[in-house]
CSV table of C-alpha atoms in Angstrom, one decimal:
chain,number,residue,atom,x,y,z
A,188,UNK,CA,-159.5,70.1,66.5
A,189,UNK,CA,-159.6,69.5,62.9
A,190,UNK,CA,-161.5,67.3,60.3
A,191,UNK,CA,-159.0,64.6,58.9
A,192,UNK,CA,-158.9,61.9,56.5
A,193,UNK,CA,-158.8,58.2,57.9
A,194,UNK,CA,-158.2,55.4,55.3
A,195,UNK,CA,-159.8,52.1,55.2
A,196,UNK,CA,-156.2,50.3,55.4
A,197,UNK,CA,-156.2,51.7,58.9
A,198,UNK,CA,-158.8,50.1,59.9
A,199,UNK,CA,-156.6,46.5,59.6
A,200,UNK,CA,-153.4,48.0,60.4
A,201,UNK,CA,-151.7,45.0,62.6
A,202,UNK,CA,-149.4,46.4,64.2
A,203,UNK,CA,-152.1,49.2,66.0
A,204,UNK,CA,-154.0,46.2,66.8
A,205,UNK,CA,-151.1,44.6,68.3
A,206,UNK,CA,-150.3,47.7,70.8
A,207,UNK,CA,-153.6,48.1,71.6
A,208,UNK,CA,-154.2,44.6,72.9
A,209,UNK,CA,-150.8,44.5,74.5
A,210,UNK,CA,-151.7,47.4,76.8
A,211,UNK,CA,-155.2,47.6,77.1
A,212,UNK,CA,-155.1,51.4,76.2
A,213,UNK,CA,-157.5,53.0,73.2
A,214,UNK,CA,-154.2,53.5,71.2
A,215,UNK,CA,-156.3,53.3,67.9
A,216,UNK,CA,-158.8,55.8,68.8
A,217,UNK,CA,-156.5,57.6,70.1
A,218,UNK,CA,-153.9,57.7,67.1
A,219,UNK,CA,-156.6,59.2,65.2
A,220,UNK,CA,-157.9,61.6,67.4
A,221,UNK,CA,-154.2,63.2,67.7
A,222,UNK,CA,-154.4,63.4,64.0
A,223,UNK,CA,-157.3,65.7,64.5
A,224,UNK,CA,-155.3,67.6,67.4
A,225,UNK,CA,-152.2,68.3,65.0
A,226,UNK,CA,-151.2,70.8,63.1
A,227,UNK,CA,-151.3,70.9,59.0
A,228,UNK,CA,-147.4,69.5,59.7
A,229,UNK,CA,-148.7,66.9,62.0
A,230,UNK,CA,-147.1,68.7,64.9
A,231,UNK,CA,-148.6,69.3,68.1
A,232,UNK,CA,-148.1,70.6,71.9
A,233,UNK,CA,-146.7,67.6,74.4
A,234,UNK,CA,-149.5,67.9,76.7
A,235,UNK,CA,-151.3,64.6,77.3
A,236,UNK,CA,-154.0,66.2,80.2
A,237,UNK,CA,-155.3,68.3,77.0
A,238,UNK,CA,-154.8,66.0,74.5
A,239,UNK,CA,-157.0,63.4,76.5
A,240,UNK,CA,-159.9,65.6,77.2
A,241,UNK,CA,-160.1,66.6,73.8
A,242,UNK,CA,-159.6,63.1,72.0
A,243,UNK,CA,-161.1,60.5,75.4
A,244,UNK,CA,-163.4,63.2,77.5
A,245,UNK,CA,-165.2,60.1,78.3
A,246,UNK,CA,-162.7,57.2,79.1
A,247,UNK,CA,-161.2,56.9,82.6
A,248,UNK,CA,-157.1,56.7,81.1
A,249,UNK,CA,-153.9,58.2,81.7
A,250,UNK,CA,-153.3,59.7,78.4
A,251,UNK,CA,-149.8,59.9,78.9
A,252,UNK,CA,-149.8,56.3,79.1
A,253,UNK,CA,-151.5,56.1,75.5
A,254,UNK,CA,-149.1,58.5,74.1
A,255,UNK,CA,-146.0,56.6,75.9
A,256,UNK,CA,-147.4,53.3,74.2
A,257,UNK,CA,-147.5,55.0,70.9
A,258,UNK,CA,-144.1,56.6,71.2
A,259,UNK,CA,-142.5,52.9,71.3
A,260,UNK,CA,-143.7,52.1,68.1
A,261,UNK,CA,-142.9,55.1,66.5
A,262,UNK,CA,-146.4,55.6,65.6
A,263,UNK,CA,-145.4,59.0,67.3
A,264,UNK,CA,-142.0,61.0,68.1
A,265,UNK,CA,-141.6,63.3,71.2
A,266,UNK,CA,-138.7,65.7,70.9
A,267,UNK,CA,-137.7,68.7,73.2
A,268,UNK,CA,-137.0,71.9,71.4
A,269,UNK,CA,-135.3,74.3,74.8
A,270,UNK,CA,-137.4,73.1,77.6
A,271,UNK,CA,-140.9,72.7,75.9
A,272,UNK,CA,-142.1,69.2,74.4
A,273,UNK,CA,-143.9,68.3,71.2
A,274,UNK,CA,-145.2,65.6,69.4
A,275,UNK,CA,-144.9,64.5,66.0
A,276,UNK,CA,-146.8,62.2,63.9
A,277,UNK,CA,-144.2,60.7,61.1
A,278,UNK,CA,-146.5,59.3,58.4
A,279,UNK,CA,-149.1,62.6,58.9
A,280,UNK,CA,-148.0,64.1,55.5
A,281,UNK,CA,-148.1,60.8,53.6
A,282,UNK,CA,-151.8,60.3,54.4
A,283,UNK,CA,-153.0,63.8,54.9
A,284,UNK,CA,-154.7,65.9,52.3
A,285,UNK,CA,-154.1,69.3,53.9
A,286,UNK,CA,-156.7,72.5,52.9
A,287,UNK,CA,-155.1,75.4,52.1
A,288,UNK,CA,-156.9,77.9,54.1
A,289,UNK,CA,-155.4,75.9,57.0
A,290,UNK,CA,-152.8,78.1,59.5
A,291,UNK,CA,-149.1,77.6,59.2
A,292,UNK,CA,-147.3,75.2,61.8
A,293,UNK,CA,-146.5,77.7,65.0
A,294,UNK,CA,-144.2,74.5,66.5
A,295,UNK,CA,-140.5,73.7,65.7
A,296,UNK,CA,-139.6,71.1,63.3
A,297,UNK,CA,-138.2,67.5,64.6
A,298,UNK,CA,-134.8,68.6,63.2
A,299,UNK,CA,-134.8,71.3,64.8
A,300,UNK,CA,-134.9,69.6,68.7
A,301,UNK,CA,-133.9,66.2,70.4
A,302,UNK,CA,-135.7,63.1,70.3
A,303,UNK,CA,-136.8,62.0,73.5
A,304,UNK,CA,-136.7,58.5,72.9
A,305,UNK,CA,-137.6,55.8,75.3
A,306,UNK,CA,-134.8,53.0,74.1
A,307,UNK,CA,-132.3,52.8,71.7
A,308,UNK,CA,-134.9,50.6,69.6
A,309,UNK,CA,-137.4,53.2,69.4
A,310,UNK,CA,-135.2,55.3,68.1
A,311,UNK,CA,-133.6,53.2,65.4
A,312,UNK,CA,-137.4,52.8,64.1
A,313,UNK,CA,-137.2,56.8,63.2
A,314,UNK,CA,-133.8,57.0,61.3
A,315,UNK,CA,-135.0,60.4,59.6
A,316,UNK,CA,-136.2,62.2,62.8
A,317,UNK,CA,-133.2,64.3,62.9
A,318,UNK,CA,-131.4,67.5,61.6
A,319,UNK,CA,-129.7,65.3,58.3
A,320,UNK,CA,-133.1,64.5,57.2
A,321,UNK,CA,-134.0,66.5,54.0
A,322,UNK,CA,-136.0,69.4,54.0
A,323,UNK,CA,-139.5,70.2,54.3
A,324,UNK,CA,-142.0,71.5,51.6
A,325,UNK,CA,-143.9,74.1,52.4
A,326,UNK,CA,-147.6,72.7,53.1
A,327,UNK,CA,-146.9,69.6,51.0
A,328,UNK,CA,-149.0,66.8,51.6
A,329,UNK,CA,-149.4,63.2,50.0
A,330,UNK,CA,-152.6,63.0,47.9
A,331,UNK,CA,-155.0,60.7,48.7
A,332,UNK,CA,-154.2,56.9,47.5
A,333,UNK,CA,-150.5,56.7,46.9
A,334,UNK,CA,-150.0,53.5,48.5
A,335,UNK,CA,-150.8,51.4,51.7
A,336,UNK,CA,-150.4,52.8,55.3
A,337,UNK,CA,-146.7,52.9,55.9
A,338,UNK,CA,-145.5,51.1,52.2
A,339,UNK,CA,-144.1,54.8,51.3
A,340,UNK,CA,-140.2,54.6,52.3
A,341,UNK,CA,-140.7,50.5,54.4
A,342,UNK,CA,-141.4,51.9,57.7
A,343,UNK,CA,-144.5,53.1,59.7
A,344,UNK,CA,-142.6,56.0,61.3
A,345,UNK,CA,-140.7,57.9,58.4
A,346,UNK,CA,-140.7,61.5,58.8
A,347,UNK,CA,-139.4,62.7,54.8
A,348,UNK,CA,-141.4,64.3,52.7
A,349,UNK,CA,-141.4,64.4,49.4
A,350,UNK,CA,-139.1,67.2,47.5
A,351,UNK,CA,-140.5,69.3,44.2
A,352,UNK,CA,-138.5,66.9,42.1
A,353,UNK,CA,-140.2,63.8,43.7
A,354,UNK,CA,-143.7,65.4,42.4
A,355,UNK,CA,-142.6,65.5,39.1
A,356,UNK,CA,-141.3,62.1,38.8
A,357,UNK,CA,-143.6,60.4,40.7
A,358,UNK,CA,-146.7,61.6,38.0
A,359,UNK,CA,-148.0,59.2,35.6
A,360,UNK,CA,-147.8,62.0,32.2
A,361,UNK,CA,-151.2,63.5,31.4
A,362,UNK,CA,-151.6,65.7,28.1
A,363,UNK,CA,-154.8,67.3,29.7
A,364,UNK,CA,-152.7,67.7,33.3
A,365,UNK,CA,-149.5,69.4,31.6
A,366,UNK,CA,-152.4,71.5,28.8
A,367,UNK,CA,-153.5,73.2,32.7
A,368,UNK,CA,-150.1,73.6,33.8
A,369,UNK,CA,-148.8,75.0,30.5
A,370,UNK,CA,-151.9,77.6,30.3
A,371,UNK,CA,-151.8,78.7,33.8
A,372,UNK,CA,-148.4,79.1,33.4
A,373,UNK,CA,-147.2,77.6,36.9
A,374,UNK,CA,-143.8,76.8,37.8
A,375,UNK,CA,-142.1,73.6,37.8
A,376,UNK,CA,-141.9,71.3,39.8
A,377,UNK,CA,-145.0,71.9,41.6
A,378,UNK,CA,-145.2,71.4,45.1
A,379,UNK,CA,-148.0,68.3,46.5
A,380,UNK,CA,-150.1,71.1,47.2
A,381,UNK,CA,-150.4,72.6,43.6
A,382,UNK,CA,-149.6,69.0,42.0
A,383,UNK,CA,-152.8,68.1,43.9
A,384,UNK,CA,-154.8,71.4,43.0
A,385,UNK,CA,-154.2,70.8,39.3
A,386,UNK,CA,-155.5,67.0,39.6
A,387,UNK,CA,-158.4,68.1,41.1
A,388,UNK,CA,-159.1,70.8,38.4
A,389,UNK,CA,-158.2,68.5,35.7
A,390,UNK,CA,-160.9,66.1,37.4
A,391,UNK,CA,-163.7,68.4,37.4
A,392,UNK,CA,-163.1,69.1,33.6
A,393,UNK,CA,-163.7,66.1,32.6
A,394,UNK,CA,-166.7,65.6,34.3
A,395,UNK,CA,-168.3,68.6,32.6
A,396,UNK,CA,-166.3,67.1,29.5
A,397,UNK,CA,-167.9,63.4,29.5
A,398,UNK,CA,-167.1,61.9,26.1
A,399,UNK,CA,-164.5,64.1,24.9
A,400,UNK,CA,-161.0,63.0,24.6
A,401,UNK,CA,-157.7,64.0,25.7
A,402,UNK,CA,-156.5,65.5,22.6
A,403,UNK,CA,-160.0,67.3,22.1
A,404,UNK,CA,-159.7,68.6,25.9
A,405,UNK,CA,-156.4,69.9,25.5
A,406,UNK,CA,-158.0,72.3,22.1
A,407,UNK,CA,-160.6,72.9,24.5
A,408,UNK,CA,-158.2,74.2,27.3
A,409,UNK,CA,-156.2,75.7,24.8
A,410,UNK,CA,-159.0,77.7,23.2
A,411,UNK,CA,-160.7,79.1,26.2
A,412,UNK,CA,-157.5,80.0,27.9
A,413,UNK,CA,-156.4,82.1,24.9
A,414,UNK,CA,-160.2,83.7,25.3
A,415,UNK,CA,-159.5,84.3,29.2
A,416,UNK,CA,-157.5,87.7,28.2
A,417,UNK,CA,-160.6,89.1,26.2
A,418,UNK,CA,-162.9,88.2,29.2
A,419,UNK,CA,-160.7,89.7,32.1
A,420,UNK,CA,-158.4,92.4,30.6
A,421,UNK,CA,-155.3,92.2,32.9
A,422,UNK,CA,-156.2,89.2,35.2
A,423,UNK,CA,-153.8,86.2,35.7
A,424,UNK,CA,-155.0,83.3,34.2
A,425,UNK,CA,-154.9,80.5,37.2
A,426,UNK,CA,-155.8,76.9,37.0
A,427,UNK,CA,-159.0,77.4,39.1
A,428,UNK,CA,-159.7,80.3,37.5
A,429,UNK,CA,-160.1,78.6,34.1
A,430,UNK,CA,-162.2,75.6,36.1
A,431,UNK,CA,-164.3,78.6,37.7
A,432,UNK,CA,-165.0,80.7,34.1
A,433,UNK,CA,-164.6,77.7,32.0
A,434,UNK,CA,-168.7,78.1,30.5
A,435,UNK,CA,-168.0,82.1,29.7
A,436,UNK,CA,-165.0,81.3,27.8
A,437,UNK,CA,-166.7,79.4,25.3
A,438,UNK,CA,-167.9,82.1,23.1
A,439,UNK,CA,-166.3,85.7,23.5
A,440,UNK,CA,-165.7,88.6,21.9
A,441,UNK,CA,-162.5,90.3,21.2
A,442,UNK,CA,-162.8,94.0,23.1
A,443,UNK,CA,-161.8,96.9,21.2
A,444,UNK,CA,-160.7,100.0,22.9
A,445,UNK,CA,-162.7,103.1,22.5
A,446,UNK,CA,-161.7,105.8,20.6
A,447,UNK,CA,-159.8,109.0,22.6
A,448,UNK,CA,-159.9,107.2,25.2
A,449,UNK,CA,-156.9,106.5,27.4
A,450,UNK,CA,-154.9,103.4,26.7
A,451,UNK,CA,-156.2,99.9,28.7
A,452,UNK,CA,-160.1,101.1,28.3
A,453,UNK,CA,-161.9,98.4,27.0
A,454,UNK,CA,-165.1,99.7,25.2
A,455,UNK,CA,-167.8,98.2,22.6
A,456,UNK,CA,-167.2,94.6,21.7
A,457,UNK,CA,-167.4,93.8,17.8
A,458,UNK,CA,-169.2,90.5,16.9
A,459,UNK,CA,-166.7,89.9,13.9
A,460,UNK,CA,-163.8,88.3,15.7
A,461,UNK,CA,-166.5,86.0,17.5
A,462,UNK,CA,-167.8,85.2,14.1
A,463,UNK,CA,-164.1,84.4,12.9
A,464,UNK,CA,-163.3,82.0,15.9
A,465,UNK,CA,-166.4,80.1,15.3
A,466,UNK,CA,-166.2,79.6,11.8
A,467,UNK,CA,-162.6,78.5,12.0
A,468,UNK,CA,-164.0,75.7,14.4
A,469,UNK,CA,-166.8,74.6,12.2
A,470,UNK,CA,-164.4,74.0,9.8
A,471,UNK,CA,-161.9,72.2,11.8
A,472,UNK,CA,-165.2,70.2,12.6
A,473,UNK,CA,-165.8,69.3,9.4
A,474,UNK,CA,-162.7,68.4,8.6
A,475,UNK,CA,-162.4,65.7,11.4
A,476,UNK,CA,-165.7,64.3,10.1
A,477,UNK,CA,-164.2,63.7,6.7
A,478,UNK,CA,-160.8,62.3,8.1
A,479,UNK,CA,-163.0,60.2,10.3
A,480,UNK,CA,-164.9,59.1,7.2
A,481,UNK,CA,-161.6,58.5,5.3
A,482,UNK,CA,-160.3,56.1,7.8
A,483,UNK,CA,-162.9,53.5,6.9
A,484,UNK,CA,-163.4,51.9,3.6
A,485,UNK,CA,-166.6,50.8,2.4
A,486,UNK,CA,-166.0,47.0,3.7
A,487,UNK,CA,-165.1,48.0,7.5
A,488,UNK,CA,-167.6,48.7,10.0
A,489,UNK,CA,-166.7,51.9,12.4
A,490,UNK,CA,-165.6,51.1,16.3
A,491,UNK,CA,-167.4,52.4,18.8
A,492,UNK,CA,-165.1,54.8,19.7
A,493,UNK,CA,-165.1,56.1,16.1
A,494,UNK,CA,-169.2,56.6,16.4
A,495,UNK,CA,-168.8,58.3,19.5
A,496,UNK,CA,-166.7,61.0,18.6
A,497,UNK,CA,-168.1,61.5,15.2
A,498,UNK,CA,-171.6,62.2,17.2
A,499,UNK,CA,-169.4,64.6,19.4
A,500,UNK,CA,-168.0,66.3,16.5
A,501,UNK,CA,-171.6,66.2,14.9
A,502,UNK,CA,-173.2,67.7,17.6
A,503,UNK,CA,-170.9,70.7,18.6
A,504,UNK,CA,-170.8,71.4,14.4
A,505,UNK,CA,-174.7,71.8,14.2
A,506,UNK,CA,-174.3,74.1,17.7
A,507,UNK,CA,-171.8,76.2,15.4
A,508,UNK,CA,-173.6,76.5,12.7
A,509,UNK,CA,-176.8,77.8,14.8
A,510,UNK,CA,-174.4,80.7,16.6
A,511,UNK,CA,-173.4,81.5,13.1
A,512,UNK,CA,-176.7,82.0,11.9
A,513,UNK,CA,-177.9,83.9,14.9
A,514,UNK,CA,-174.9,87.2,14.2
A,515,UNK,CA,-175.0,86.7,10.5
């Protein structure tokens, strides 16, 4: 079984409650321990005796009694792929944050078999269960908090996932978010996975980067990735990668190759092109200062804001200016 993600919308979700006091089965309990029992697709093996030791070792029910109750709400979809059965939980992806290091799906696809539905009814309540439905992304999953349980396409029960394009428009724009993706040089349109990857590195920068703003992330991202070649010689520059190195990239030196020797070895590092890069920014902080300064006249007091970010600026221009001191 496998750790998953439950919601606190679940928790009040009606129409569980509904089924569960209609039958008198543990169908909530139940629902979740199946999402533990799936696969990263939310795909698993139609075999309630297993299922129900794993998920109730302890209740005295017929588990395929608790999986027929949840097949008539559509909460779950049993198809037949030759003569094997599955399972298939529709909204898994939508409220799933999959981890990568998780194996691939060794079951079929929905599309890919025939829905073993109990009425015509139940079947209406999965219209995309089927072969016409669009495509699957590989490992994409919905990140956590877009939207209530079942609000994503109308239905509890949809089985489509989002495509590449649907990642991309469905992203608020985010300078410091597009300043990762333009440095690590990913393609676009990311899949959920890597859409969800670069939100979470974007996240821990600024929390090392309290204060700053957007614009003076981005010149930090900017900077550091440029410095990422003079650090690892050869190395792909990934978003993690930055997030992992970010402190060493603050202050390097430029390699320079040894004499005679073959081409690519990187020898002694000189301390001048270090000493360039930081007086350039000492004087790009100096110059903010004044524009800041500028903005105001003598009769308007500064906002808050302002004060903040002049102290910001303040503080990384005395940090220069001791670096400075220490080569020269």
């Amino acid at each position: 079984m496998r750790i998953r993600t439950v919601k606190p919308e679940f928790f009040t979700h009606e129409a569980l409650w509904e089924l569960e006091r209609e039958t008198g089965l543990p169908v909530r309990v139940a629902y979740v321990g199946l999402w533990c029992c799936a696969d990263r697709e939310g795909r698993f093996k139609w075999e309630p005796r297993r299922l129900g030791v794993q998920i109730l070792p302890y209740d005295e029910v017929d588990f395929s009694r608790v999986l027929h109750a949840l097949t008539t709400r559509a909460f779950v979809v049993k198809y037949r792929v030759n003569d094997a059965c599955f399972g298939c939980i529709p909204s898994f992806l939508k409220h799933q944050i999959i981890n990568n290091r998780e194996s691939e799906s060794v079951f079929p696809p929905v599309e890919s078999g025939e829905i073993d539905a109990v009425d015509n009814e139940q079947l209406a309540r999965v219209p995309h269960a089927s072969i016409t439905r669009q495509p699957r992304v590989p490992h994409a999953s919905k990140a956590e908090g877009k939207g209530r349980e079942g609000e994503r396409n109308g239905k509890e029960g949809d089985c489509v996932e989002a495509t590449r394009e649907e990642v991309e428009v469905e992203r608020p724009r985010n300078v410091v978010w597009d300043a990762i993706v333009e440095v690590s040089n990913s393609t676009l349109p990311l899949t959920k996975n890597e859409a969800s990857r670069v939100g979470k590195v974007v996240k821990e920068l600024k929390a090392v980067m309290v204060g700053f703003s957007d614009e003076e992330m981005v010149s930090q991202i900017k900077r550091r990735a440029s410095n990422y070649a003079l650090v690892f010689p050869g190395a792909t520059l990934t978003d993690t990668a930055l997030l992992n190195h970010w402190s060493k990239l603050d202050t390097v030196k430029a390699p320079q190759a040894v004499p005679g020797a073959a081409q690519g070895v990187v020898g002694a590092v000189s301390p001048s092109v270090q000493v360039i890069q930081w007086t350039q920014e000492l004087n790009d902080c100096i110059e903010k200062m004044r524009e800041i300064k500028e903005s105001y006249d003598g009769h308007q007091s500064w906002s808050n804001d302002d004060v903040e970010k002049y102290n910001r600026i303040l503080a990384r221009r005395k940090e220069l200016k001791r670096c400075l001191e220490r080569e020269i």
